[in-house]
PDB file of C-alpha atoms in Angstrom:
ATOM      1  CA  MET A 136      41.197  28.175  38.522  1.00 47.00           C
ATOM      2  CA  PRO A 137      41.562  28.964  34.591  1.00 53.00           C
ATOM      3  CA  PHE A 138      38.920  30.379  32.710  1.00 53.00           C
ATOM      4  CA  GLY A 139      39.153  27.599  30.034  1.00 58.00           C
ATOM      5  CA  PHE A 140      37.678  24.752  32.467  1.00 50.00           C
ATOM      6  CA  PHE A 141      34.261  26.587  32.018  1.00 52.00           C
ATOM      7  CA  LYS A 142      34.724  26.632  28.212  1.00 53.00           C
ATOM      8  CA  LYS A 143      35.620  22.836  27.926  1.00 52.00           C
ATOM      9  CA  LYS A 144      32.883  21.663  30.111  1.00 51.00           C
ATOM     10  CA  LYS A 145      30.408  23.658  28.107  1.00 51.00           C
ATOM     11  CA  LYS A 146      31.920  21.875  24.894  1.00 50.00           C
ATOM     12  CA  GLU A 147      31.661  18.576  26.200  1.00 48.00           C
ATOM     13  CA  GLU A 148      27.984  19.227  27.192  1.00 51.00           C
ATOM     14  CA  GLU A 149      27.144  20.370  23.520  1.00 58.00           C
ATOM     15  CA  GLU A 150      29.117  17.132  22.171  1.00 68.00           C
ATOM     16  CA  LEU A 151      26.692  14.814  24.204  1.00 69.00           C
ATOM     17  CA  PRO A 152      24.595  12.590  21.998  1.00 70.00           C
ATOM     18  CA  HIS A 153      20.805  13.293  21.743  1.00 74.00           C
ATOM     19  CA  TYR A 154      20.055   9.669  22.718  1.00 72.00           C
ATOM     20  CA  ASP A 155      21.137   7.105  25.218  1.00 74.00           C
ATOM     21  CA  PRO A 156      23.680   4.742  23.680  1.00 73.00           C
ATOM     22  CA  THR A 157      22.611   2.039  25.733  1.00 73.00           C
ATOM     23  CA  ASN A 158      18.991   1.781  24.735  1.00 79.00           C
ATOM     24  CA  LEU A 159      18.681   3.370  21.202  1.00 90.00           C
ATOM     25  CA  HIS A 160      15.168   3.346  19.880  1.00 91.00           C
ATOM     26  CA  ILE A 161      13.761   4.128  16.271  1.00 95.00           C
ATOM     27  CA  ARG A 162      12.978   7.378  17.275  1.00 93.00           C
ATOM     28  CA  ASP A 163      16.753   8.243  17.718  1.00 94.00           C
ATOM     29  CA  LEU A 164      17.568   7.699  14.229  1.00 96.00           C
ATOM     30  CA  ARG A 165      19.784  10.548  12.721  1.00 94.00           C
ATOM     31  CA  LYS A 166      21.786  10.739   9.051  1.00 95.00           C
ATOM     32  CA  GLY A 167      24.549   7.971   9.242  1.00 96.00           C
ATOM     33  CA  PHE A 168      22.833   5.308  11.390  1.00 96.00           C
ATOM     34  CA  ILE A 169      22.567   1.848  10.364  1.00 97.00           C
ATOM     35  CA  VAL A 170      19.497  -0.436  10.943  1.00 97.00           C
ATOM     36  CA  GLU A 171      18.472  -3.732  10.338  1.00 97.00           C
ATOM     37  CA  TYR A 172      14.957  -3.979   8.856  1.00 98.00           C
ATOM     38  CA  ASP A 173      13.396  -6.971   6.579  1.00 96.00           C
ATOM     39  CA  LEU A 174      16.706  -8.824   6.512  1.00 95.00           C
ATOM     40  CA  LYS A 175      18.882  -5.948   5.237  1.00 97.00           C
ATOM     41  CA  THR A 176      21.252  -3.488   6.729  1.00 97.00           C
ATOM     42  CA  TRP A 177      20.034   0.384   5.760  1.00 98.00           C
ATOM     43  CA  GLU A 178      21.641   3.478   6.488  1.00 98.00           C
ATOM     44  CA  VAL A 179      19.884   6.790   7.226  1.00 98.00           C
ATOM     45  CA  ASP A 180      20.807   8.581   3.864  1.00 97.00           C
ATOM     46  CA  SER A 181      18.476  11.571   4.687  1.00 96.00           C
ATOM     47  CA  GLU A 182      16.505  13.170   7.265  1.00 96.00           C
ATOM     48  CA  TYR A 183      13.271  15.186   6.937  1.00 96.00           C
ATOM     49  CA  GLU A 184      10.852  17.073   9.062  1.00 96.00           C
ATOM     50  CA  TYR A 185       7.221  17.681   8.395  1.00 96.00           C
ATOM     51  CA  ASP A 186       5.720  20.777  10.295  1.00 96.00           C
ATOM     52  CA  TRP A 187       1.917  20.215  10.441  1.00 95.00           C
ATOM     53  CA  GLY A 188       1.158  23.354  12.507  1.00 94.00           C
ATOM     54  CA  ASN A 189       0.373  23.815  16.309  1.00 93.00           C
ATOM     55  CA  GLU A 190       4.066  22.434  17.341  1.00 92.00           C
ATOM     56  CA  TYR A 191       3.134  19.206  15.712  1.00 94.00           C
ATOM     57  CA  PHE A 192       5.916  17.560  13.773  1.00 96.00           C
ATOM     58  CA  THR A 193       6.437  14.006  12.177  1.00 97.00           C
ATOM     59  CA  TYR A 194       9.605  12.819  10.367  1.00 97.00           C
ATOM     60  CA  GLU A 195      11.075  10.765   7.680  1.00 98.00           C
ATOM     61  CA  TYR A 196      14.157   9.064   6.719  1.00 98.00           C
ATOM     62  CA  LYS A 197      15.351   7.881   3.582  1.00 98.00           C
ATOM     63  CA  LEU A 198      16.859   4.442   4.293  1.00 98.00           C
ATOM     64  CA  THR A 199      19.195   2.801   1.458  1.00 98.00           C
ATOM     65  CA  SER A 200      20.825  -0.466   1.492  1.00 97.00           C
ATOM     66  CA  ALA A 201      23.285  -1.815  -1.328  1.00 94.00           C
ATOM     67  CA  ASP A 202      20.514  -2.390  -3.782  1.00 95.00           C
ATOM     68  CA  ASP A 203      17.167  -0.446  -2.656  1.00 96.00           C
ATOM     69  CA  SER A 204      15.814   2.458  -0.772  1.00 97.00           C
ATOM     70  CA  ILE A 205      12.711   3.167   1.247  1.00 98.00           C
ATOM     71  CA  PHE A 206      11.132   5.733   3.311  1.00 98.00           C
ATOM     72  CA  LEU A 207      10.537   5.267   7.143  1.00 98.00           C
ATOM     73  CA  TYR A 208       7.918   7.666   8.151  1.00 98.00           C
ATOM     74  CA  ILE A 209       7.593   8.139  12.059  1.00 98.00           C
ATOM     75  CA  GLU A 210       4.563   9.742  13.816  1.00 96.00           C
ATOM     76  CA  GLU A 211       4.040  10.027  17.266  1.00 93.00           C
ATOM     77  CA  ASP A 212       0.585  11.106  18.296  1.00 84.00           C
ATOM     78  CA  ASP A 213      -1.155   8.921  21.076  1.00 88.00           C
ATOM     79  CA  GLU A 214       0.975   6.209  19.778  1.00 94.00           C
ATOM     80  CA  LEU A 215       4.155   5.552  17.765  1.00 96.00           C
ATOM     81  CA  ILE A 216       2.959   5.193  14.174  1.00 97.00           C
ATOM     82  CA  LEU A 217       5.561   4.019  11.574  1.00 98.00           C
ATOM     83  CA  THR A 218       5.408   3.257   7.803  1.00 98.00           C
ATOM     84  CA  VAL A 219       7.756   2.031   5.231  1.00 98.00           C
ATOM     85  CA  SER A 220       7.383   3.460   1.782  1.00 98.00           C
ATOM     86  CA  ARG A 221       8.395   3.745  -1.674  1.00 98.00           C
ATOM     87  CA  LYS A 222       7.873   6.347  -4.477  1.00 97.00           C
ATOM     88  CA  ILE A 223       5.842   5.751  -7.190  1.00 98.00           C
ATOM     89  CA  PRO A 224       5.361   7.437 -10.440  1.00 97.00           C
ATOM     90  CA  PHE A 225       2.194   9.768  -9.745  1.00 97.00           C
ATOM     91  CA  GLY A 226       0.760   8.810 -13.314  1.00 95.00           C
ATOM     92  CA  LYS A 227       0.537   4.988 -12.019  1.00 96.00           C
ATOM     93  CA  LEU A 228      -2.481   6.251 -10.113  1.00 97.00           C
ATOM     94  CA  GLY A 229      -4.622   7.053 -13.247  1.00 94.00           C
ATOM     95  CA  GLY A 230      -5.351  10.370 -14.740  1.00 93.00           C
ATOM     96  CA  GLU A 231      -8.532  10.809 -12.888  1.00 95.00           C
ATOM     97  CA  VAL A 232      -6.657  11.429  -9.705  1.00 96.00           C
ATOM     98  CA  GLU A 233      -5.010  14.391 -11.427  1.00 94.00           C
ATOM     99  CA  ASP A 234      -8.206  15.547 -13.157  1.00 94.00           C
ATOM    100  CA  SER A 235      -9.777  15.291  -9.633  1.00 96.00           C
ATOM    101  CA  ILE A 236      -7.463  17.653  -8.001  1.00 94.00           C
ATOM    102  CA  ASP A 237      -7.563  19.928 -10.863  1.00 91.00           C
ATOM    103  CA  ASP A 238     -11.288  19.984 -10.664  1.00 94.00           C
ATOM    104  CA  LYS A 239     -12.380  19.633  -7.126  1.00 95.00           C
ATOM    105  CA  GLY A 240      -9.082  20.760  -5.198  1.00 93.00           C
ATOM    106  CA  LYS A 241      -8.492  17.374  -3.968  1.00 94.00           C
ATOM    107  CA  PRO A 242      -7.883  13.511  -4.908  1.00 97.00           C
ATOM    108  CA  PRO A 243     -11.114  11.280  -5.493  1.00 97.00           C
ATOM    109  CA  LYS A 244     -12.238   9.763  -2.114  1.00 97.00           C
ATOM    110  CA  GLU A 245     -11.119   6.385  -3.321  1.00 97.00           C
ATOM    111  CA  ILE A 246      -8.256   4.858  -5.450  1.00 98.00           C
ATOM    112  CA  ILE A 247      -7.537   1.510  -6.861  1.00 96.00           C
ATOM    113  CA  TYR A 248      -3.782   0.870  -7.066  1.00 96.00           C
ATOM    114  CA  ASP A 249      -1.780  -2.818  -7.585  1.00 95.00           C
ATOM    115  CA  GLY A 250      -5.309  -4.415  -6.879  1.00 95.00           C
ATOM    116  CA  LYS A 251      -6.179  -2.525  -3.483  1.00 97.00           C
ATOM    117  CA  VAL A 252      -8.853  -0.123  -2.805  1.00 97.00           C
ATOM    118  CA  PHE A 253      -7.550   2.788  -0.969  1.00 98.00           C
ATOM    119  CA  TYR A 254      -9.707   5.178   1.091  1.00 98.00           C
ATOM    120  CA  ARG A 255      -8.699   8.799   1.544  1.00 98.00           C
ATOM    121  CA  GLU A 256      -8.392   9.206   5.744  1.00 97.00           C
ATOM    122  CA  SER A 257      -6.953  12.545   5.861  1.00 96.00           C
ATOM    123  CA  GLN A 258      -5.916  15.757   3.948  1.00 96.00           C
ATOM    124  CA  ARG A 259      -3.782  18.252   5.750  1.00 95.00           C
ATOM    125  CA  PRO A 260      -1.562  21.320   4.427  1.00 97.00           C
ATOM    126  CA  GLY A 261       2.092  21.342   5.824  1.00 97.00           C
ATOM    127  CA  PHE A 262       5.277  22.394   5.841  1.00 97.00           C
ATOM    128  CA  PHE A 263       8.479  20.021   4.557  1.00 96.00           C
ATOM    129  CA  LYS A 264      12.242  20.586   5.514  1.00 95.00           C
ATOM    130  CA  ASN A 265      15.361  18.639   4.504  1.00 94.00           C
ATOM    131  CA  VAL A 266      16.912  18.773   7.966  1.00 92.00           C
ATOM    132  CA  GLU A 267      20.478  18.735   6.506  1.00 88.00           C
ATOM    133  CA  SER A 268      19.924  21.303   4.139  1.00 83.00           C
ATOM    134  CA  LYS A 269      18.923  23.863   6.841  1.00 76.00           C
ATOM    135  CA  GLY A 270      17.135  26.180   4.079  1.00 79.00           C
ATOM    136  CA  GLU A 271      13.473  27.246   4.273  1.00 88.00           C
ATOM    137  CA  SER A 272      10.534  24.909   4.625  1.00 93.00           C
ATOM    138  CA  GLU A 273       8.276  24.066   1.429  1.00 95.00           C
ATOM    139  CA  GLU A 274       4.639  24.246   1.689  1.00 96.00           C
ATOM    140  CA  PHE A 275       2.505  21.266   0.300  1.00 97.00           C
ATOM    141  CA  MET A 276      -0.556  19.844   0.493  1.00 97.00           C
ATOM    142  CA  GLY A 277      -0.930  15.796   1.464  1.00 97.00           C
ATOM    143  CA  TRP A 278      -3.418  13.285   1.328  1.00 98.00           C
ATOM    144  CA  GLU A 279      -3.274   9.897   2.969  1.00 98.00           C
ATOM    145  CA  TYR A 280      -5.260   6.836   1.941  1.00 98.00           C
ATOM    146  CA  ILE A 281      -5.594   3.472   3.802  1.00 98.00           C
ATOM    147  CA  ASP A 282      -6.633   0.121   2.354  1.00 98.00           C
ATOM    148  CA  ASP A 283      -9.384  -2.115   3.921  1.00 95.00           C
ATOM    149  CA  SER A 284      -7.242  -4.196   5.621  1.00 97.00           C
ATOM    150  CA  GLU A 285      -5.400  -1.271   7.325  1.00 97.00           C
ATOM    151  CA  GLN A 286      -2.076  -2.665   6.685  1.00 98.00           C
ATOM    152  CA  TYR A 287      -1.187  -0.565   3.640  1.00 98.00           C
ATOM    153  CA  ILE A 288      -1.083   3.296   2.852  1.00 98.00           C
ATOM    154  CA  LEU A 289      -0.761   5.458  -0.203  1.00 98.00           C
ATOM    155  CA  ASN A 290       0.149   8.991   0.093  1.00 98.00           C
ATOM    156  CA  ILE A 291      -0.228  11.924  -2.381  1.00 98.00           C
ATOM    157  CA  GLU A 292       1.406  15.022  -2.174  1.00 97.00           C
ATOM    158  CA  GLN A 293       1.006  18.269  -4.082  1.00 96.00           C
ATOM    159  CA  TRP A 294       4.096  20.742  -3.990  1.00 95.00           C
ATOM    160  CA  GLU A 295       2.944  23.268  -6.796  1.00 88.00           C
ATOM    161  CA  ASP A 296       0.141  23.704  -9.275  1.00 84.00           C
ATOM    162  CA  ASN A 297       1.124  20.914 -11.134  1.00 86.00           C
ATOM    163  CA  VAL A 298       3.583  19.040  -9.315  1.00 94.00           C
ATOM    164  CA  TYR A 299       2.675  15.633  -7.583  1.00 96.00           C
ATOM    165  CA  GLU A 300       4.472  12.892  -5.782  1.00 97.00           C
ATOM    166  CA  ALA A 301       3.103   9.619  -4.680  1.00 98.00           C
ATOM    167  CA  SER A 302       4.222   6.746  -2.618  1.00 98.00           C
ATOM    168  CA  VAL A 303       2.711   3.320  -1.126  1.00 98.00           C
ATOM    169  CA  GLY A 304       3.681   1.529   1.738  1.00 98.00           C
ATOM    170  CA  LYS A 305       2.869  -0.267   4.807  1.00 98.00           C
ATOM    171  CA  PHE A 306       2.459   0.030   8.660  1.00 98.00           C
ATOM    172  CA  VAL A 307       5.262  -1.414  10.555  1.00 98.00           C
ATOM    173  CA  LYS A 308       6.059  -1.696  14.259  1.00 97.00           C
ATOM    174  CA  GLU A 309       9.464  -0.730  16.064  1.00 96.00           C
ATOM    175  CA  ARG A 310      10.167  -4.421  16.937  1.00 96.00           C
ATOM    176  CA  ASP A 311      10.613  -4.910  13.037  1.00 97.00           C
ATOM    177  CA  PHE A 312      13.783  -2.839  13.403  1.00 97.00           C
ATOM    178  CA  SER A 313      16.979  -3.866  15.307  1.00 96.00           C
ATOM    179  CA  ASN A 314      20.682  -3.312  15.602  1.00 94.00           C
ATOM    180  CA  ILE A 315      20.424   0.555  15.316  1.00 95.00           C
ATOM    181  CA  LEU A 316      23.781   2.050  15.361  1.00 94.00           C
ATOM    182  CA  PRO A 317      25.048   5.447  15.430  1.00 92.00           C
ATOM    183  CA  ALA A 318      27.148   7.210  12.863  1.00 82.00           C
TER     184      ALA A 318
END
């Protein structure tokens, strides 16, 4: 039997997809995948990984359509938690938010944005990595806020001493996504 037979078999195993092509789920997304959400077709433009320590990871995907871009965040703890959000200018949260971080090391317990009151749910340090870049992870601090209805979410991230990002979005269900197609 020629030696190349084993090499070919190994190469075929390496090329197997990470998903079952007959049963695709939202957890299977990767760059280049196509998915339908909110009556639009979206392409996965970027993949991000969050490392929260103790072997706990969450994932985020930048989805783009012809005229929009959103971020799909996927967390799987006891249940699957999905949010869709959009970046907002950090300054829109008001100067008191940055002042609170500077003075107390964290933003206020409540933030009013777009007529909704958001309450701080968690504060956690983590590491962020753009999966495509294969570079080093970046350390950051994140704060998560949820509104009274528990339908909307606001996130604040601090990357360096005075570098902040904010996003606002909503909780969604896996059934809100359809027609997932690989690249």
